[in-house]
mmCIF file of C-alpha atoms in Angstrom:
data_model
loop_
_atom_site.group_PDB
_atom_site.id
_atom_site.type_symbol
_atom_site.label_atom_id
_atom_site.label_comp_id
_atom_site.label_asym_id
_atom_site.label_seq_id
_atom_site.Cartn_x
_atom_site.Cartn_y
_atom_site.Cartn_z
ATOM 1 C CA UNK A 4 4.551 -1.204 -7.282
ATOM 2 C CA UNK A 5 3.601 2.299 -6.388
ATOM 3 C CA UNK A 6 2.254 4.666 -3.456
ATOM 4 C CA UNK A 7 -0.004 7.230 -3.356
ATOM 5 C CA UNK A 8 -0.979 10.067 -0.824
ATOM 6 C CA UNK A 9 -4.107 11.364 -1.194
ATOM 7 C CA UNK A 10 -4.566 14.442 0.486
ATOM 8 C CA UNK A 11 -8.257 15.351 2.276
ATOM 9 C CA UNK A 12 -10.216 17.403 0.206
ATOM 10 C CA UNK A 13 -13.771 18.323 0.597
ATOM 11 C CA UNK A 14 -14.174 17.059 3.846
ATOM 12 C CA UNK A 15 -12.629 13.171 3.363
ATOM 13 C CA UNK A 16 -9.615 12.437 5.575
ATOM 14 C CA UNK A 17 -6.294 11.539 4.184
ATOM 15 C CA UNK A 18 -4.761 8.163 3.927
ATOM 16 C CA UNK A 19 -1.704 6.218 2.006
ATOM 17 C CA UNK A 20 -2.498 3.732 -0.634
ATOM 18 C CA UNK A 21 0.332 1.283 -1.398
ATOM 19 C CA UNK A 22 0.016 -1.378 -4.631
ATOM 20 C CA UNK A 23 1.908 -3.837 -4.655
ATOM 21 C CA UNK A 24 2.667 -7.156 -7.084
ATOM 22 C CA UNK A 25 -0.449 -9.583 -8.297
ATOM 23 C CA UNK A 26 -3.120 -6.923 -8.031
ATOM 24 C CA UNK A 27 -2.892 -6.473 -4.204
ATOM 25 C CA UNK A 28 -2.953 -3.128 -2.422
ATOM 26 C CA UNK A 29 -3.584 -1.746 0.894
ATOM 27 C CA UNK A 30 -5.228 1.522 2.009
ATOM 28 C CA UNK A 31 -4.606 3.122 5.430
ATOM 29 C CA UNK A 32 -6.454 6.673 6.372
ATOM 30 C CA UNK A 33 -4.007 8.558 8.608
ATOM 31 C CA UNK A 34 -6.841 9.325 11.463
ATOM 32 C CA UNK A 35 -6.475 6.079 13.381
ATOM 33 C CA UNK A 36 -3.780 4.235 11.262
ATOM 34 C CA UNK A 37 -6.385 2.567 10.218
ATOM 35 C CA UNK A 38 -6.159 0.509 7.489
ATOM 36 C CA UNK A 39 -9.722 0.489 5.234
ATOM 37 C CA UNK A 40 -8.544 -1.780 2.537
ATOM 38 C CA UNK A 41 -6.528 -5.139 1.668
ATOM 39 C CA UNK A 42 -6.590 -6.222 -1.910
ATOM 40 C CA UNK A 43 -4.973 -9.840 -2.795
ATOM 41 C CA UNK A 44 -5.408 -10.855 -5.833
ATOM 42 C CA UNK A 45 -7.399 -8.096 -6.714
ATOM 43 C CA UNK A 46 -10.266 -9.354 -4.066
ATOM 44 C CA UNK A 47 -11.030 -7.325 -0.934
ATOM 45 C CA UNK A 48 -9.968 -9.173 1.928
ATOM 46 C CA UNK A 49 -11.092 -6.883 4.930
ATOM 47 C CA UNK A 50 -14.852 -5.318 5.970
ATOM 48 C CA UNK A 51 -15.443 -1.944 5.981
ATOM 49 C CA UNK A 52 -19.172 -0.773 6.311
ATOM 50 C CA UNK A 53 -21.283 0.768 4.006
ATOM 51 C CA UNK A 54 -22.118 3.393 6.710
ATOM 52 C CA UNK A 55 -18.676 3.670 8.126
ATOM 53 C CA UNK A 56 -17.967 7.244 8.865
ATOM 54 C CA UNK A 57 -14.908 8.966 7.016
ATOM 55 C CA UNK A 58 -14.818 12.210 8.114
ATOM 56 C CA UNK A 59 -13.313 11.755 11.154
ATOM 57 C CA UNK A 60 -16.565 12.126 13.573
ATOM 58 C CA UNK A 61 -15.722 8.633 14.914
ATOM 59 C CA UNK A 62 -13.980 5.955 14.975
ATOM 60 C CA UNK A 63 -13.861 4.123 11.340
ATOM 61 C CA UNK A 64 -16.531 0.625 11.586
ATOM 62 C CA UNK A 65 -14.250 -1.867 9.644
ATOM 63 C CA UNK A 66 -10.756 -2.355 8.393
ATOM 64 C CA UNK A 67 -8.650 -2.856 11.354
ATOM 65 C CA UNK A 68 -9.250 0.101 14.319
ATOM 66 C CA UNK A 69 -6.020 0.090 16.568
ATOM 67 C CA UNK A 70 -6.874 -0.117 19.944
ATOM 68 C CA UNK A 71 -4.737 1.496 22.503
ATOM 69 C CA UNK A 72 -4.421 2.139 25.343
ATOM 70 C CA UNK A 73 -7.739 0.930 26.772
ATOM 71 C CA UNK A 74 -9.573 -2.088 25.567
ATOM 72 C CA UNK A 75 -13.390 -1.531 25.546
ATOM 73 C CA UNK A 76 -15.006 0.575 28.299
ATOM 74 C CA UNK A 77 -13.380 1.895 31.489
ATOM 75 C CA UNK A 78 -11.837 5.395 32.409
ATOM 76 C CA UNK A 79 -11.092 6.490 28.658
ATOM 77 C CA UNK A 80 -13.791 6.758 25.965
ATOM 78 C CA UNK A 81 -14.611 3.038 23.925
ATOM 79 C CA UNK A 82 -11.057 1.366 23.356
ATOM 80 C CA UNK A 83 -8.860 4.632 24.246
ATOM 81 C CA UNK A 84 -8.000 7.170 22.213
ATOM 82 C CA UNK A 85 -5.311 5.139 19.362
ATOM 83 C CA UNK A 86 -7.998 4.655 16.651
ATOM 84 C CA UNK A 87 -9.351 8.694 16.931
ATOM 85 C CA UNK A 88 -6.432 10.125 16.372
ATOM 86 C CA UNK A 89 -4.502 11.695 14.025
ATOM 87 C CA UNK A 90 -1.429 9.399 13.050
ATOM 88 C CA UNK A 91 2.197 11.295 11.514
ATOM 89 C CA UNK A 92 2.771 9.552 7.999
ATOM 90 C CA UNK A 93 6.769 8.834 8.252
ATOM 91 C CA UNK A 94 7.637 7.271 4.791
ATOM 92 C CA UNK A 95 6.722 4.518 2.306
ATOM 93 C CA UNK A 96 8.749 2.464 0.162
ATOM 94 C CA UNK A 97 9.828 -1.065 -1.922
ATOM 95 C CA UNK A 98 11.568 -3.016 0.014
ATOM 96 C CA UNK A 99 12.295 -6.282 -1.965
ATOM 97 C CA UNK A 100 8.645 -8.206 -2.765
ATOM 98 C CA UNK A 101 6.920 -5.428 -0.346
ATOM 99 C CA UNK A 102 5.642 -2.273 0.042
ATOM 100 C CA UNK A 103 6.097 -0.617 3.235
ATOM 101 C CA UNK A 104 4.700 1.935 5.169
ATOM 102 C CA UNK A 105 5.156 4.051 8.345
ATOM 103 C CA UNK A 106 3.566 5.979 10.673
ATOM 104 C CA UNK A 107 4.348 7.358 14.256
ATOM 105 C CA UNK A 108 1.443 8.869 17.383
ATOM 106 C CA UNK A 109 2.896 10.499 20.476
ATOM 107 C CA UNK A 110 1.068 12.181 23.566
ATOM 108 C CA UNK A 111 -0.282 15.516 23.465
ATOM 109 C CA UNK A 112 -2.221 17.739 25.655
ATOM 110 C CA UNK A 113 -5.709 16.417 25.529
ATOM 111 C CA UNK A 114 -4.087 12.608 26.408
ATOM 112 C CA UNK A 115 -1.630 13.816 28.984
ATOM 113 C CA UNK A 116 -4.836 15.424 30.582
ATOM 114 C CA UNK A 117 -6.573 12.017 30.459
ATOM 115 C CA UNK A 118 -6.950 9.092 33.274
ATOM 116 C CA UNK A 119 -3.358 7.694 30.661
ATOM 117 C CA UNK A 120 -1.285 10.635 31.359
ATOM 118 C CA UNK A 121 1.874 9.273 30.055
ATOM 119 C CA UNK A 122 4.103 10.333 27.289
ATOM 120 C CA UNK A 123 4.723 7.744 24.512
ATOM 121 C CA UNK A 124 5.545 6.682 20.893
ATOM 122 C CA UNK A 125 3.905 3.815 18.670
ATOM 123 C CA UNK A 126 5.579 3.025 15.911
ATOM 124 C CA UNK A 127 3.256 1.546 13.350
ATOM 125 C CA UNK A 128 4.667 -0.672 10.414
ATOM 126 C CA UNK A 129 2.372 -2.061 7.671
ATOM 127 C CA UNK A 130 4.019 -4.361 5.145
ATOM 128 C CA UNK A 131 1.831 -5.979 1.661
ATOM 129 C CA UNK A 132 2.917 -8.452 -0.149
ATOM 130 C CA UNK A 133 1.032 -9.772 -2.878
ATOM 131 C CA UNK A 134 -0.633 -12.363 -0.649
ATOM 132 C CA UNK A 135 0.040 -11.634 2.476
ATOM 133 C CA UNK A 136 -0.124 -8.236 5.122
ATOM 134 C CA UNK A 137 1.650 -7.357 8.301
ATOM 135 C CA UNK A 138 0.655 -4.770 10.739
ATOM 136 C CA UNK A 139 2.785 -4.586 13.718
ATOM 137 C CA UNK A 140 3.049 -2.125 16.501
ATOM 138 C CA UNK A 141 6.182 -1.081 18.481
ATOM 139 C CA UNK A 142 4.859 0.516 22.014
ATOM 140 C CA UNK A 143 7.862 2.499 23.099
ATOM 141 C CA UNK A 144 7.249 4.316 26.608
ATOM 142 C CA UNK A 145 9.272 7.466 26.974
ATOM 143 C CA UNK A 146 8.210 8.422 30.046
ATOM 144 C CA UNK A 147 9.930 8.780 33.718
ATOM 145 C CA UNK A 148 7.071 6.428 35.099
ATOM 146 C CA UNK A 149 6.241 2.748 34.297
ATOM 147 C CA UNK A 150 2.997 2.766 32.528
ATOM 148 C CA UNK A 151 0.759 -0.418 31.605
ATOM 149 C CA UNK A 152 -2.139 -0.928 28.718
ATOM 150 C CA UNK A 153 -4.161 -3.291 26.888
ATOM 151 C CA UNK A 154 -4.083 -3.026 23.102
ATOM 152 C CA UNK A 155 -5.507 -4.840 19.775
ATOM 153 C CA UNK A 156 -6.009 -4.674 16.303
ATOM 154 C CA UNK A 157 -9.846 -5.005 15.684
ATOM 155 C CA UNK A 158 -9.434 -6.621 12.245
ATOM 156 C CA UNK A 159 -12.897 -6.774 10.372
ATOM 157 C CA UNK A 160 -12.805 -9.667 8.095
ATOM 158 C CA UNK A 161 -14.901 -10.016 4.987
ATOM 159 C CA UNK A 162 -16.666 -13.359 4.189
ATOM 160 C CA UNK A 163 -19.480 -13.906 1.453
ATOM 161 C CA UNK A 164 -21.245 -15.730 3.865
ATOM 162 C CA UNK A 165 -21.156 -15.817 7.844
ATOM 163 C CA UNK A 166 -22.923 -18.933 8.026
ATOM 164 C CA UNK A 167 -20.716 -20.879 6.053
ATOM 165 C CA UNK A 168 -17.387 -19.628 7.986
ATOM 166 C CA UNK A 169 -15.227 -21.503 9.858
ATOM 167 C CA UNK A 170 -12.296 -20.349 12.099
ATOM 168 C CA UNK A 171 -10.190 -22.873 13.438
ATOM 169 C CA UNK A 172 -7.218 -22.819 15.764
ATOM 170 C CA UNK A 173 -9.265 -22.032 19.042
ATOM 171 C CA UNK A 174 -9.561 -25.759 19.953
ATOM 172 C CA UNK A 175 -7.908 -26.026 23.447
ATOM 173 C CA UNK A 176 -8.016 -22.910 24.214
ATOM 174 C CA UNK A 177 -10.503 -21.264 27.133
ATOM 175 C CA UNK A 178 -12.654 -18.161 26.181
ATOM 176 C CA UNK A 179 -14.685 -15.818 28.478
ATOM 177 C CA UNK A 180 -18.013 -15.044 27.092
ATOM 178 C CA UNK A 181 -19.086 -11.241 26.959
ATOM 179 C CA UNK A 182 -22.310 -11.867 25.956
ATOM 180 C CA UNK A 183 -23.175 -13.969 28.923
ATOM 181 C CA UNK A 184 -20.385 -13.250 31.715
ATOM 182 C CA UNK A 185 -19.187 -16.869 31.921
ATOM 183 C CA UNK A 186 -15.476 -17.117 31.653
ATOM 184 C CA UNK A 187 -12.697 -19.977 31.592
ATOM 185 C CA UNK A 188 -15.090 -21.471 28.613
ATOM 186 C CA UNK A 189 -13.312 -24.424 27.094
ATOM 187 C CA UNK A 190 -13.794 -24.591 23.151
ATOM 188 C CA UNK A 191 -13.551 -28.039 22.174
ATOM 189 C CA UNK A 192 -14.633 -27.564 18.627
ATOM 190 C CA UNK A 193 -12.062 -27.919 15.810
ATOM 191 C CA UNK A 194 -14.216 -25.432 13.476
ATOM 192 C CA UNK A 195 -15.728 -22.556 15.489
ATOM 193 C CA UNK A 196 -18.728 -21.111 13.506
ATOM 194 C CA UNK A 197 -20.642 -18.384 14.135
ATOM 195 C CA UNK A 198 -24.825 -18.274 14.396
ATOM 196 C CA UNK A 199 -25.639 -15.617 16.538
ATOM 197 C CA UNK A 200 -24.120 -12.191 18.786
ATOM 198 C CA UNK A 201 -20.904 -13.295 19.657
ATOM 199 C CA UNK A 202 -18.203 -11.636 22.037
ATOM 200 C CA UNK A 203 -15.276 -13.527 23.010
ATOM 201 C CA UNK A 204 -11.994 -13.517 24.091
ATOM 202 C CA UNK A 205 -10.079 -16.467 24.015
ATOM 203 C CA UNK A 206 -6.984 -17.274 25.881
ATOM 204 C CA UNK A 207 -3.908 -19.692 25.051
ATOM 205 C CA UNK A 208 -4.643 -19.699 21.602
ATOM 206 C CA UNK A 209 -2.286 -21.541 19.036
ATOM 207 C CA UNK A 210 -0.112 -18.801 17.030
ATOM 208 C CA UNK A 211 -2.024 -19.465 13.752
ATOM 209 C CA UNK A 212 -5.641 -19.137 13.225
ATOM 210 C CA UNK A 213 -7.614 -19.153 10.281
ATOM 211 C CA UNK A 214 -10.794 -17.934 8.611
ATOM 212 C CA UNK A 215 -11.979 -20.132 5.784
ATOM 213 C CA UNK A 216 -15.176 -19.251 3.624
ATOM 214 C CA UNK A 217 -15.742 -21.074 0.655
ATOM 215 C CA UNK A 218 -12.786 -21.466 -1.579
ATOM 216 C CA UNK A 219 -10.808 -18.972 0.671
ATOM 217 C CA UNK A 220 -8.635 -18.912 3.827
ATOM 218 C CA UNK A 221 -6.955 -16.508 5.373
ATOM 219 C CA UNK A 222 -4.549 -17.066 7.733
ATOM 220 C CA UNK A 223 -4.055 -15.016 11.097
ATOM 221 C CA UNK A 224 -0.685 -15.154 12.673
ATOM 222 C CA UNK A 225 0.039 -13.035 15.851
ATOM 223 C CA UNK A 226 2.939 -11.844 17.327
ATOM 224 C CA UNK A 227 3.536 -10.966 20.897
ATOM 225 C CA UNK A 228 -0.364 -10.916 21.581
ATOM 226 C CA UNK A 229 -1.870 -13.018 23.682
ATOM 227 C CA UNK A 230 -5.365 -13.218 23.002
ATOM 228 C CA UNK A 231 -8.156 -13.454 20.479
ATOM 229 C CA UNK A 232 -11.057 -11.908 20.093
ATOM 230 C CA UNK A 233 -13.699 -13.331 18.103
ATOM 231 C CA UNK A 234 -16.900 -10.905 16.920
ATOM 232 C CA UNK A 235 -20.018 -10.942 15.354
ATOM 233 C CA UNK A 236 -23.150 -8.447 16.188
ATOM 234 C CA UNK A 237 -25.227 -10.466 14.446
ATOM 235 C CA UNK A 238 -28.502 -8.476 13.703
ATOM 236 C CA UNK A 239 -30.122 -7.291 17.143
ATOM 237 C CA UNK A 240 -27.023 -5.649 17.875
ATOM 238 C CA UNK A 241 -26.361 -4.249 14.176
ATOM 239 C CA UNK A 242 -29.438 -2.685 13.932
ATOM 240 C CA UNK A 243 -28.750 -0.704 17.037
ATOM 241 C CA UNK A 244 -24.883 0.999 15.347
ATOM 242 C CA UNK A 245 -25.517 3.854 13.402
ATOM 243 C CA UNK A 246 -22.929 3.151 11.350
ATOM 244 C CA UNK A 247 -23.225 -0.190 10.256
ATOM 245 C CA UNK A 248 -25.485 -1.415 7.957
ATOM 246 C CA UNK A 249 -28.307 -3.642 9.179
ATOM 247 C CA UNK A 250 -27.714 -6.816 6.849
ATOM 248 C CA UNK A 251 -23.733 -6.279 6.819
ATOM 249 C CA UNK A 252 -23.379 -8.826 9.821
ATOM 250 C CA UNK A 253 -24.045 -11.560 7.343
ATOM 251 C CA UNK A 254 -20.120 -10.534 5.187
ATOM 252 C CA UNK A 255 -18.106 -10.132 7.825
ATOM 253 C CA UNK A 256 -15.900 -11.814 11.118
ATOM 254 C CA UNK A 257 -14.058 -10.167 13.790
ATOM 255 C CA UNK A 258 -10.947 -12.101 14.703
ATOM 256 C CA UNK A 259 -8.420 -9.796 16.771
ATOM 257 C CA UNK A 260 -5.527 -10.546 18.004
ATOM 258 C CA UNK A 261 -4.898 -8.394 21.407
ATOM 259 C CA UNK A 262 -3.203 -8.251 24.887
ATOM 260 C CA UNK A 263 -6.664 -7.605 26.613
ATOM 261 C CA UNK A 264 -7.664 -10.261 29.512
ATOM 262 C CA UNK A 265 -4.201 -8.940 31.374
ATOM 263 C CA UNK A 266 -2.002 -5.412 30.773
ATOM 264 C CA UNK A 267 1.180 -5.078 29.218
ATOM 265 C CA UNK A 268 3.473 -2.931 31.554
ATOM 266 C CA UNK A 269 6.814 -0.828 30.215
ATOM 267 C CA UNK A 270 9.353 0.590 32.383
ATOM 268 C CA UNK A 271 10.793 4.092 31.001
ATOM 269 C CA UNK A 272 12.648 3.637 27.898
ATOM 270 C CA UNK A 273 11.547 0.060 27.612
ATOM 271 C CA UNK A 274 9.803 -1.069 23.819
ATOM 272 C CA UNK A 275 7.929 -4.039 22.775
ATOM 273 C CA UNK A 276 6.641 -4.852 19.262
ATOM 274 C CA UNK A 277 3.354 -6.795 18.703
ATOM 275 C CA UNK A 278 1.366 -7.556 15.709
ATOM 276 C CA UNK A 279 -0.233 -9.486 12.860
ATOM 277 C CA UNK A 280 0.443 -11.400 9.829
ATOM 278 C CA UNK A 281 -2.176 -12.266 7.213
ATOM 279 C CA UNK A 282 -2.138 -14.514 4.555
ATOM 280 C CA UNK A 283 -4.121 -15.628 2.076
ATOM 281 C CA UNK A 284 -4.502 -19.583 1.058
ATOM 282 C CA UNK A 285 -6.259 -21.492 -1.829
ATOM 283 C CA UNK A 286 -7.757 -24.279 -0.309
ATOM 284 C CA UNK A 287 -9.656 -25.579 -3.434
ATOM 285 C CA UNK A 288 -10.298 -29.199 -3.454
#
């Protein structure tokens, strides 16, 4: 088991690269946090586009964005300002079967000059296994004032084929639909596929959910979240992001656990950690 820090030369960005046991790694570029890569097995487990930029222009299409402190529009730019900037790389080690690493944002001037004027620390843990990874988030506000946010890790599945992907674990659970505006949508359906532009969030959702496609499943547990949200652009929409590829929409499955239909609030000094577990599954016949 190993780690590597690759610093940015001509122009790329720099990121962490942990490898852990069984062939599985995980890559995380330092602008964002975000996490580009998860090997299990030596198979890719997340999305990243083919036309993702990595320069640091924009946010990084794929992998799992960290969204903070505004999910989608409103008073800060396109899910706040968590995923555009610049994360401190703390330290990375073995700790028993895992690799860990750790990074750390705070304010500074240009977001205590925003409409989110408050000072703050994220702590942000990732943790790989050789089957399984955990991303989790501890929101510390060290402010004088109570502040409140919505946050969510925008995790970019891959799948060799949308159409033949299930997620389950939504049944029972109510959704409101993006796409259409209708909201307190019951899903009834054990196995929630995907055949078109969808935008949902769902609401009282079971604690495990999974993705299966093919001979593989991925399991999704969430921690301290309450929500899911479940995304495809399906090709209208693709064809209209500059960086993703036109076709792409057909390998991959948003499925993001969040706090995003109500705010999380923190009084000064108070912390809360939330976050993800994934695991991967045979489920061969």
């Amino acid at each position: 088991m190993s780690v590597e820090k690759i610093n940015g030369k001509d122009g790329s960005l720099e990121r962490v690269v942990l490898k852990g046991q069984n062939k599985s790694s995980v890559e995380i570029y330092l602008y964002g946090a975000t996490v580009t890569s998860w090997k299990s097995r030596g198979q890719e487990r997340l999305f990243l586009s083919s036309q993702a930029k990595l320069d640091g222009s924009k946010a990084i299409r794929g992998g799992i964005p960290l969204v903070f402190p505004q999910f989608g529009p409103g008073e800060l730019p396109q899910h706040g300002f968590a995923r555009t900037r610049k994360w401190e790389f703390l330290d990375a080690f073995e700790h028993g079967e895992s690799m860990v690493a750790q990074f750390r944002l705070t304010e500074n001037e240009e977001t205590l000059a925003s409409k989110w004027p408050y000072k703050f620390i994220l702590h942000y843990t990732v943790d790989l296994t050789a089957t399984t990874l955990s991303t989790i988030i501890k929101y510390e506000n060290t402010d004088t004032r109570e502040f409140s946010f919505t946050s969510l890790m925008h995790t970019y599945f891959r799948v060799s084929d949308i159409s033949s992907t299930v997620v389950t674990g939504l049944e029972g659970s109510t959704y409101a639909n993006k796409i259409t505006g209708a909201s307190n949508v019951a899903e009834n359906r054990e196995n929630v596929t995907i055949a078109r532009n969808e935008d949902r969030v769902y609401n009282n959702v079971r604690d495990i959910v999974t993705i299966k496609c093919g001979e593989e499943q991925v399991s999704l547990r969430r921690f301290n979240f309450e929500d899911i949200v479940l995304w495809n652009p399906w090709a209208e929409k693709a064809a209209e992001m500059s960086d993703f590829g036109d076709n792409e929409y057909k390998n991959m499955i948003c499925v993001e656990p969040g706090t995003v239909s109500n705010r999380m609030s923190l009084r000064p000094g108070q912390v809360i950690s939330c976050g993800q577990l994934l695991a991967v599954d045979d489920v061969s016949a």
